[in-house]
Short mmCIF file of C-alpha atoms in Angstrom, two decimals:
data_model
loop_
_atom_site.label_atom_id
_atom_site.label_comp_id
_atom_site.label_asym_id
_atom_site.label_seq_id
_atom_site.Cartn_x
_atom_site.Cartn_y
_atom_site.Cartn_z
CA GLY A 279 23.17 3.19 27.41
CA THR A 280 21.18 -0.97 27.15
CA ILE A 281 22.65 -3.70 24.43
CA HIS A 282 19.66 -5.33 22.74
CA ILE A 283 19.63 -8.82 21.15
CA ALA A 284 16.49 -10.08 19.25
CA TYR A 285 16.90 -13.97 19.10
CA ARG A 286 14.84 -16.93 17.90
CA ARG A 287 14.03 -19.81 20.28
CA GLN A 288 14.95 -22.92 18.19
CA GLU A 289 12.94 -25.04 20.51
CA THR A 290 9.87 -23.09 20.68
CA GLY A 291 9.81 -21.19 17.42
CA GLU A 292 9.16 -17.49 18.97
CA LEU A 293 10.71 -14.18 19.09
CA TRP A 294 12.76 -12.94 22.08
CA LEU A 295 14.83 -9.62 23.14
CA ALA A 296 17.38 -9.65 25.52
CA SER A 297 18.53 -6.39 27.27
CA LYS A 298 20.83 -5.21 29.69
CA ALA A 299 22.76 -2.08 30.59
CA ALA A 300 25.95 -1.64 28.99
CA GLY A 301 28.74 -2.50 31.53
CA SER A 302 26.62 -4.30 33.86
CA SER A 303 27.12 -7.75 35.90
CA THR A 304 23.73 -8.46 35.98
CA THR A 305 21.98 -10.97 34.18
CA TRP A 306 19.71 -10.43 30.80
CA THR A 307 16.23 -9.37 31.04
CA LEU A 308 13.99 -11.50 28.80
CA ASP A 309 11.41 -10.32 26.71
CA GLU A 310 8.94 -12.53 24.76
CA VAL A 311 8.28 -10.80 21.47
CA ASP A 312 6.08 -13.07 19.47
CA ALA A 313 5.24 -16.28 20.84
CA THR A 314 2.09 -17.12 18.60
CA GLU A 315 0.60 -20.60 19.21
CA ASP A 316 1.52 -22.91 15.97
CA VAL A 317 3.25 -20.04 14.20
CA ASP A 318 6.90 -20.40 13.93
CA VAL A 319 8.91 -16.86 14.19
CA GLY A 320 11.74 -15.27 14.65
CA PHE A 321 13.96 -16.12 11.44
CA ASP A 322 16.29 -13.62 10.52
CA ALA A 323 15.79 -10.73 13.18
CA SER A 324 17.40 -7.28 12.78
CA LEU A 325 16.78 -4.62 15.46
CA ALA A 326 16.60 -1.10 15.40
CA ILE A 327 15.92 1.65 18.09
CA ALA A 328 13.95 4.99 16.86
CA THR A 329 14.94 8.35 18.51
CA ASP A 330 12.23 7.88 21.01
CA GLY A 331 13.94 4.57 22.28
CA THR A 332 11.13 2.54 20.36
CA LEU A 333 12.72 -1.05 19.62
CA HIS A 334 11.45 -1.89 16.50
CA ILE A 335 11.93 -5.99 14.97
CA SER A 336 12.13 -7.60 11.47
CA TYR A 337 12.12 -11.23 11.43
CA ARG A 338 10.20 -13.79 9.21
CA ASP A 339 7.15 -15.88 10.02
CA ALA A 340 8.08 -19.36 8.74
CA THR A 341 4.68 -20.69 9.33
CA ASN A 342 2.79 -18.17 6.89
CA PHE A 343 5.74 -17.21 5.04
CA ASP A 344 5.24 -13.21 5.86
CA PRO A 345 7.72 -10.34 6.81
CA LYS A 346 6.78 -9.45 10.58
CA HIS A 347 7.21 -6.19 12.26
CA ALA A 348 7.08 -5.74 16.12
CA TRP A 349 7.80 -2.84 18.26
CA LYS A 350 7.58 -1.47 21.72
CA SER A 351 8.28 1.95 23.03
CA PRO A 352 9.57 3.00 25.80
CA GLN A 353 6.29 3.22 28.05
CA ASP A 354 4.40 -0.03 26.48
CA THR A 355 4.78 -3.30 28.54
CA ASP A 356 3.42 -5.15 25.25
CA TRP A 357 4.65 -5.80 21.85
CA THR A 358 2.63 -4.76 19.09
CA THR A 359 2.79 -6.95 15.73
CA ASP A 360 1.96 -6.00 12.09
CA ILE A 361 3.21 -8.18 8.67
CA ALA A 362 4.64 -6.05 6.07
CA ASP A 363 3.77 -8.07 2.92
CA PRO A 364 1.21 -10.56 2.94
CA THR A 365 1.05 -11.77 -0.61
CA GLY A 366 2.66 -14.95 -1.42
CA ASN A 367 6.68 -16.64 0.18
CA VAL A 368 8.13 -13.47 1.37
CA GLY A 369 10.44 -11.80 4.21
CA GLN A 370 13.23 -14.49 4.15
CA PHE A 371 16.47 -12.23 5.09
CA SER A 372 14.74 -9.07 6.03
CA SER A 373 17.02 -6.54 7.35
CA LEU A 374 15.52 -3.45 9.24
CA ALA A 375 16.19 0.40 9.06
CA ILE A 376 15.04 3.74 10.14
CA GLY A 377 15.17 6.64 8.30
CA PRO A 378 17.14 9.47 9.72
CA ILE A 379 15.11 12.53 8.69
CA ASN A 380 11.50 11.69 8.80
CA GLY A 381 11.69 8.02 11.27
CA THR A 382 10.47 6.21 7.97
CA LEU A 383 10.66 1.97 8.80
CA TYR A 384 12.36 0.41 5.61
CA ILE A 385 12.88 -3.71 6.06
CA SER A 386 14.37 -5.02 3.05
CA TYR A 387 13.72 -9.03 2.25
CA SER A 388 13.46 -11.82 -0.34
CA ASP A 389 10.61 -12.79 -2.41
CA ASP A 390 10.99 -16.40 -2.38
CA ASP A 391 8.49 -16.96 -4.66
CA GLN A 392 9.81 -14.47 -7.51
CA GLY A 393 13.19 -14.95 -6.46
CA ASP A 394 13.22 -11.09 -6.27
CA LEU A 395 14.58 -8.43 -3.80
CA ARG A 396 12.10 -6.03 -2.13
CA ILE A 397 11.66 -3.24 0.55
CA ALA A 398 8.76 -2.39 2.62
CA SER A 399 8.59 1.13 3.92
CA LYS A 400 5.63 2.48 6.50
CA SER A 401 5.49 6.48 8.02
CA SER A 402 5.01 7.17 11.01
CA GLY A 403 0.63 6.34 11.29
CA GLY A 404 0.96 4.75 7.64
CA SER A 405 0.56 1.23 6.53
CA TRP A 406 3.09 -0.83 4.81
CA VAL A 407 4.08 0.32 0.39
CA ASN A 408 6.39 -2.86 -1.08
CA SER A 409 8.30 -2.34 -3.83
CA LEU A 410 10.38 -3.91 -6.26
CA VAL A 411 14.18 -3.54 -5.94
CA ASP A 412 15.89 -6.14 -8.15
CA ASP A 413 14.42 -8.52 -10.36
CA PRO A 414 16.61 -10.25 -12.25
CA GLY A 415 14.68 -13.27 -13.54
CA THR A 416 17.11 -15.26 -10.73
CA GLU A 417 17.27 -15.54 -7.38
CA VAL A 418 18.50 -12.60 -5.83
CA GLY A 419 18.30 -10.69 -2.37
CA ARG A 420 19.49 -13.20 0.06
CA HIS A 421 21.42 -12.33 3.05
CA ASN A 422 20.45 -8.81 2.04
CA ASN A 423 21.67 -5.81 4.43
CA LEU A 424 20.00 -2.28 4.33
CA VAL A 425 21.61 1.17 5.53
CA ILE A 426 20.55 4.29 5.55
CA ALA A 427 22.83 7.24 4.71
CA PRO A 428 22.43 10.56 7.25
CA ASN A 429 20.94 12.27 3.91
CA GLY A 430 18.05 9.34 3.46
CA ASP A 431 19.48 7.37 0.68
CA LEU A 432 18.90 4.17 0.70
CA HIS A 433 21.62 1.48 0.77
CA ILE A 434 21.47 -2.47 0.65
CA SER A 435 24.25 -5.09 -0.22
CA TYR A 436 22.89 -8.60 -1.16
CA HIS A 437 23.71 -11.89 -2.65
CA LYS A 438 23.08 -12.83 -6.00
CA LYS A 439 22.71 -16.22 -6.64
CA ALA A 440 22.53 -16.55 -10.36
CA THR A 441 26.06 -15.48 -10.31
CA GLY A 442 27.17 -16.94 -7.14
CA SER A 443 28.03 -12.48 -6.37
CA ALA A 444 27.50 -10.31 -4.32
CA VAL A 445 25.80 -6.59 -4.83
#
């Protein structure tokens, strides 16, 4: 197998991927994922690998306040990116998972304008669909973690600022 790490380069505000074969003593291979000029990206990166080997990364564009998605199949040489939710100051604390049944992509994230926890989903060849998960009128959704059960059920743990508790 291969080890992959998605990370933000602090000095440049870019999203990168480091990869190397498991157990290998060779150096890491570095791949520039998103280095849009004058845009600060790569915050809260979350990585998942589809069954066909396609790498998917969710992350935040801190300049435009958007949750973004980047992907690259084993056959591709370049990364492709899109925006999961272009409305408002959203996308902080993204967590990415891929549905085991149909390969649907899911990104959970916080909406800083409304203090909500939201989720975006995208089926193969489809467009992003955004939904509200929790809106108690106070800040929720920070430090969230999304997992999908083998039967396809979604589970999200997150922080509720008003109570200081985890949900």
